[in-house]
Amino acid sequence: MNVLGVVGSSRENGNTSFLVKQALHTIESKDIKTELLFLGDYNIRGCIGCEGCKDTYKCVIMDDMQKIYPLIENSDAIILGSPTYFYNITSDMKAFIERLYCYQIFSHNDRSVWSSVNEVLGGKYAVVIAICEQNNEEDMGFTAEAMKKPLEGLGYRVISTVKILNAFKKGEVLQNKNALEQVRIAAQKLEKTFMLRRETEKKLKTHIG
């Protein structure tokens, strides 16, 4: 199992980074390979709606996102983390998600008929981690949903959505046992879900042949 962690914060040692790392560390083993990337290290443009990907499912924009596509395609699951900026995800995370549009599939005759590359290939899994400095969940706005909804449309089953409040100062979440536990539980559930899939695939091969 390959799991890709994606940090949407520009602070590599910020709270979002710590939580995504915590999730990856929880499940990393000889059977699970993890990789972490910081979107701030890449130059990624937003989608321009050119539809150049409609037949090939490959984005035609030649920027650093081209380095990330192989990681996405080789992963069985993805963990997205973003702090809340003005009630939403960061601009880096927004651009990243927009550029996953190339994995959407639309009928040429009726765009209300659609699917996704991941769905066609059997589906993948995801965990979403949203962080907010305020104490009220309403102040988080659309952060969690802005990651969850596109992932679902892209053929990911979002196993857990973690919402962490009252986290702003660098490293603050490391003292928040509840936040760390929520992330651990989400990561473990992701691992268990994938293992269940593996076990079921083996049984199906045995019984169906």
Tab-separated table of C-alpha atoms in Angstrom:
chain	number	residue	atom	x	y	z
A	1	MET	CA	0.000	0.000	0.000
A	2	ASN	CA	1.336	3.421	-0.966
A	3	VAL	CA	0.045	6.476	0.883
A	4	LEU	CA	0.777	10.038	-0.240
A	5	GLY	CA	0.576	12.859	2.297
A	6	VAL	CA	0.013	16.346	0.901
A	7	VAL	CA	0.562	19.449	3.058
A	8	GLY	CA	-1.201	22.592	1.856
A	9	SER	CA	0.466	24.908	4.358
A	10	SER	CA	3.483	27.006	3.393
A	11	ARG	CA	4.969	26.294	6.826
A	12	GLU	CA	6.866	23.012	6.553
A	13	ASN	CA	7.101	22.794	10.328
A	14	GLY	CA	3.630	24.096	11.067
A	15	ASN	CA	0.640	22.388	12.653
A	16	THR	CA	-0.719	21.029	9.371
A	17	SER	CA	2.631	19.443	8.594
A	18	PHE	CA	2.857	17.873	12.049
A	19	LEU	CA	-0.597	16.325	11.762
A	20	VAL	CA	-0.088	14.902	8.273
A	21	LYS	CA	3.265	13.498	9.411
A	22	GLN	CA	1.554	11.988	12.440
A	23	ALA	CA	-0.967	10.239	10.187
A	24	LEU	CA	1.766	8.840	7.930
A	25	HIS	CA	3.928	7.775	10.863
A	26	THR	CA	0.989	5.918	12.415
A	27	ILE	CA	0.625	3.536	9.477
A	28	GLU	CA	4.124	3.378	8.008
A	29	SER	CA	5.413	-0.203	8.011
A	30	LYS	CA	7.021	-2.804	5.770
A	31	ASP	CA	3.627	-3.262	4.086
A	32	ILE	CA	2.805	0.433	3.807
A	33	LYS	CA	5.064	2.929	2.083
A	34	THR	CA	4.444	6.610	2.738
A	35	GLU	CA	5.624	9.784	1.044
A	36	LEU	CA	5.172	13.381	2.119
A	37	LEU	CA	5.140	16.452	-0.078
A	38	PHE	CA	4.802	20.150	0.658
A	39	LEU	CA	2.906	22.042	-2.001
A	40	GLY	CA	4.888	25.170	-1.165
A	41	ASP	CA	7.945	23.503	-2.672
A	42	TYR	CA	6.259	23.298	-6.076
A	43	ASN	CA	5.207	25.856	-8.653
A	44	ILE	CA	1.642	24.844	-9.524
A	45	ARG	CA	-0.815	26.850	-11.594
A	46	GLY	CA	-4.546	26.503	-11.223
A	47	CYS	CA	-6.625	24.733	-13.857
A	48	ILE	CA	-7.326	26.973	-16.881
A	49	GLY	CA	-10.312	24.991	-18.166
A	50	CYS	CA	-8.727	24.279	-21.533
A	51	GLU	CA	-10.102	20.696	-21.693
A	52	GLY	CA	-6.767	19.534	-23.115
A	53	CYS	CA	-7.013	16.491	-20.855
A	54	LYS	CA	-10.440	15.275	-21.985
A	55	ASP	CA	-9.207	12.413	-24.179
A	56	THR	CA	-5.856	11.543	-22.591
A	57	TYR	CA	-6.603	12.206	-18.879
A	58	LYS	CA	-3.249	13.987	-18.775
A	59	CYS	CA	-2.908	17.676	-17.942
A	60	VAL	CA	-1.225	19.726	-20.670
A	61	ILE	CA	0.141	22.448	-18.361
A	62	MET	CA	3.888	21.897	-18.040
A	63	ASP	CA	4.738	22.981	-14.511
A	64	ASP	CA	5.739	21.233	-11.275
A	65	MET	CA	2.415	19.404	-11.063
A	66	GLN	CA	3.862	17.055	-13.676
A	67	LYS	CA	6.313	15.862	-10.991
A	68	ILE	CA	3.418	15.094	-8.649
A	69	TYR	CA	1.115	13.195	-11.017
A	70	PRO	CA	3.200	9.971	-10.895
A	71	LEU	CA	3.069	10.034	-7.083
A	72	ILE	CA	-0.711	10.369	-7.172
A	73	GLU	CA	-1.125	7.618	-9.737
A	74	ASN	CA	1.129	5.218	-7.814
A	75	SER	CA	-0.617	5.816	-4.485
A	76	ASP	CA	-3.457	3.714	-3.113
A	77	ALA	CA	-4.542	6.454	-0.718
A	78	ILE	CA	-3.992	10.151	-0.156
A	79	ILE	CA	-3.991	12.260	3.012
A	80	LEU	CA	-4.679	15.954	2.444
A	81	GLY	CA	-4.042	18.587	5.093
A	82	SER	CA	-4.775	22.301	4.947
A	83	PRO	CA	-5.060	25.164	7.423
A	84	THR	CA	-8.007	27.502	7.140
A	85	TYR	CA	-7.392	30.687	5.157
A	86	PHE	CA	-10.420	32.971	5.021
A	87	TYR	CA	-12.854	30.096	5.697
A	88	ASN	CA	-11.325	27.898	3.009
A	89	ILE	CA	-8.286	25.897	1.940
A	90	THR	CA	-5.009	27.570	1.018
A	91	SER	CA	-4.367	28.752	-2.534
A	92	ASP	CA	-1.697	26.044	-2.900
A	93	MET	CA	-4.172	23.312	-2.000
A	94	LYS	CA	-6.823	24.844	-4.245
A	95	ALA	CA	-4.486	24.851	-7.254
A	96	PHE	CA	-3.416	21.272	-6.507
A	97	ILE	CA	-7.000	20.020	-6.333
A	98	GLU	CA	-8.009	21.922	-9.471
A	99	ARG	CA	-5.236	20.207	-11.391
A	100	LEU	CA	-6.656	16.802	-10.482
A	101	TYR	CA	-9.485	17.663	-12.887
A	102	CYS	CA	-7.637	15.730	-15.581
A	103	TYR	CA	-8.743	12.524	-13.846
A	104	GLN	CA	-12.420	13.327	-14.405
A	105	ILE	CA	-14.263	11.621	-17.253
A	106	PHE	CA	-17.251	13.185	-19.005
A	107	SER	CA	-19.526	11.859	-21.719
A	108	HIS	CA	-18.869	13.756	-24.953
A	109	ASN	CA	-22.611	14.048	-25.577
A	110	ASP	CA	-23.886	14.743	-22.061
A	111	ARG	CA	-21.659	16.277	-19.378
A	112	SER	CA	-24.187	15.366	-16.715
A	113	VAL	CA	-22.876	11.814	-17.267
A	114	TRP	CA	-19.471	11.517	-15.656
A	115	SER	CA	-17.049	9.218	-13.881
A	116	SER	CA	-13.367	9.312	-12.907
A	117	VAL	CA	-10.179	7.440	-13.711
A	118	ASN	CA	-9.921	6.227	-10.104
A	119	GLU	CA	-13.485	4.953	-10.128
A	120	VAL	CA	-12.919	3.044	-13.360
A	121	LEU	CA	-9.729	1.493	-11.961
A	122	GLY	CA	-11.428	0.352	-8.738
A	123	GLY	CA	-11.348	3.379	-6.441
A	124	LYS	CA	-8.901	4.752	-3.889
A	125	TYR	CA	-9.062	5.994	-0.297
A	126	ALA	CA	-8.443	9.312	1.416
A	127	VAL	CA	-8.240	11.113	4.738
A	128	VAL	CA	-8.814	14.864	5.058
A	129	ILE	CA	-7.299	16.974	7.851
A	130	ALA	CA	-8.473	20.573	8.309
A	131	ILE	CA	-7.002	22.977	10.878
A	132	CYS	CA	-8.412	26.245	12.207
A	133	GLU	CA	-7.107	28.711	14.797
A	134	GLN	CA	-10.573	29.617	16.103
A	135	ASN	CA	-12.557	27.611	18.668
A	136	ASN	CA	-15.820	27.539	16.716
A	137	GLU	CA	-16.175	25.008	13.893
A	138	GLU	CA	-18.221	27.534	11.894
A	139	ASP	CA	-15.061	29.627	11.576
A	140	MET	CA	-13.439	26.745	9.686
A	141	GLY	CA	-15.862	27.502	6.871
A	142	PHE	CA	-15.473	25.237	3.845
A	143	THR	CA	-11.939	23.984	4.522
A	144	ALA	CA	-12.751	20.321	5.104
A	145	GLU	CA	-15.473	20.135	2.458
A	146	ALA	CA	-13.270	21.884	-0.139
A	147	MET	CA	-10.944	18.884	0.073
A	148	LYS	CA	-13.487	16.132	0.685
A	149	LYS	CA	-15.986	16.893	-2.089
A	150	PRO	CA	-13.469	17.014	-4.970
A	151	LEU	CA	-11.815	13.814	-3.735
A	152	GLU	CA	-15.157	12.037	-3.732
A	153	GLY	CA	-15.806	13.237	-7.268
A	154	LEU	CA	-12.401	11.889	-8.248
A	155	GLY	CA	-13.226	8.370	-7.091
A	156	TYR	CA	-11.725	8.471	-3.609
A	157	ARG	CA	-13.666	7.160	-0.647
A	158	VAL	CA	-12.944	9.597	2.169
A	159	ILE	CA	-12.531	7.347	5.190
A	160	SER	CA	-12.227	10.119	7.778
A	161	THR	CA	-12.521	13.890	7.938
A	162	VAL	CA	-10.570	15.343	10.864
A	163	LYS	CA	-11.311	18.892	12.015
A	164	ILE	CA	-8.854	20.438	14.472
A	165	LEU	CA	-9.722	23.728	16.172
A	166	ASN	CA	-7.752	26.207	18.285
A	167	ALA	CA	-4.387	25.585	16.594
A	168	PHE	CA	-2.325	28.515	15.371
A	169	LYS	CA	1.118	28.799	16.984
A	170	LYS	CA	3.842	26.613	15.538
A	171	GLY	CA	3.869	23.173	17.148
A	172	GLU	CA	0.733	23.840	19.172
A	173	VAL	CA	-0.914	20.613	18.024
A	174	LEU	CA	1.939	18.558	19.468
A	175	GLN	CA	0.589	19.436	22.907
A	176	ASN	CA	-2.977	18.646	21.874
A	177	LYS	CA	-3.477	14.978	22.750
A	178	ASN	CA	-7.001	14.994	21.367
A	179	ALA	CA	-5.854	16.281	17.971
A	180	LEU	CA	-3.055	13.735	17.734
A	181	GLU	CA	-5.414	10.941	18.738
A	182	GLN	CA	-7.991	11.958	16.132
A	183	VAL	CA	-5.339	11.806	13.439
A	184	ARG	CA	-4.028	8.459	14.670
A	185	ILE	CA	-7.514	6.954	14.669
A	186	ALA	CA	-8.188	8.270	11.152
A	187	ALA	CA	-4.917	6.823	9.845
A	188	GLN	CA	-5.550	3.463	11.503
A	189	LYS	CA	-9.030	3.326	10.014
A	190	LEU	CA	-7.537	3.998	6.597
A	191	GLU	CA	-5.083	1.145	7.084
A	192	LYS	CA	-7.795	-1.248	8.298
A	193	THR	CA	-10.023	-0.367	5.358
A	194	PHE	CA	-7.275	-1.117	2.881
A	195	MET	CA	-6.400	-4.391	4.617
A	196	LEU	CA	-10.058	-5.402	4.500
A	197	ARG	CA	-10.012	-4.752	0.780
A	198	ARG	CA	-6.902	-6.890	0.355
A	199	GLU	CA	-8.412	-9.759	2.350
A	200	THR	CA	-11.655	-9.585	0.398
A	201	GLU	CA	-9.830	-9.553	-2.935
A	202	LYS	CA	-8.044	-12.769	-1.936
A	203	LYS	CA	-11.313	-14.407	-0.882
A	204	LEU	CA	-13.018	-13.397	-4.093
A	205	LYS	CA	-10.203	-14.862	-6.171
A	206	THR	CA	-10.523	-18.109	-4.218
A	207	HIS	CA	-14.309	-18.393	-4.404
A	208	ILE	CA	-14.932	-16.880	-7.808
A	209	GLY	CA	-11.732	-17.997	-9.411
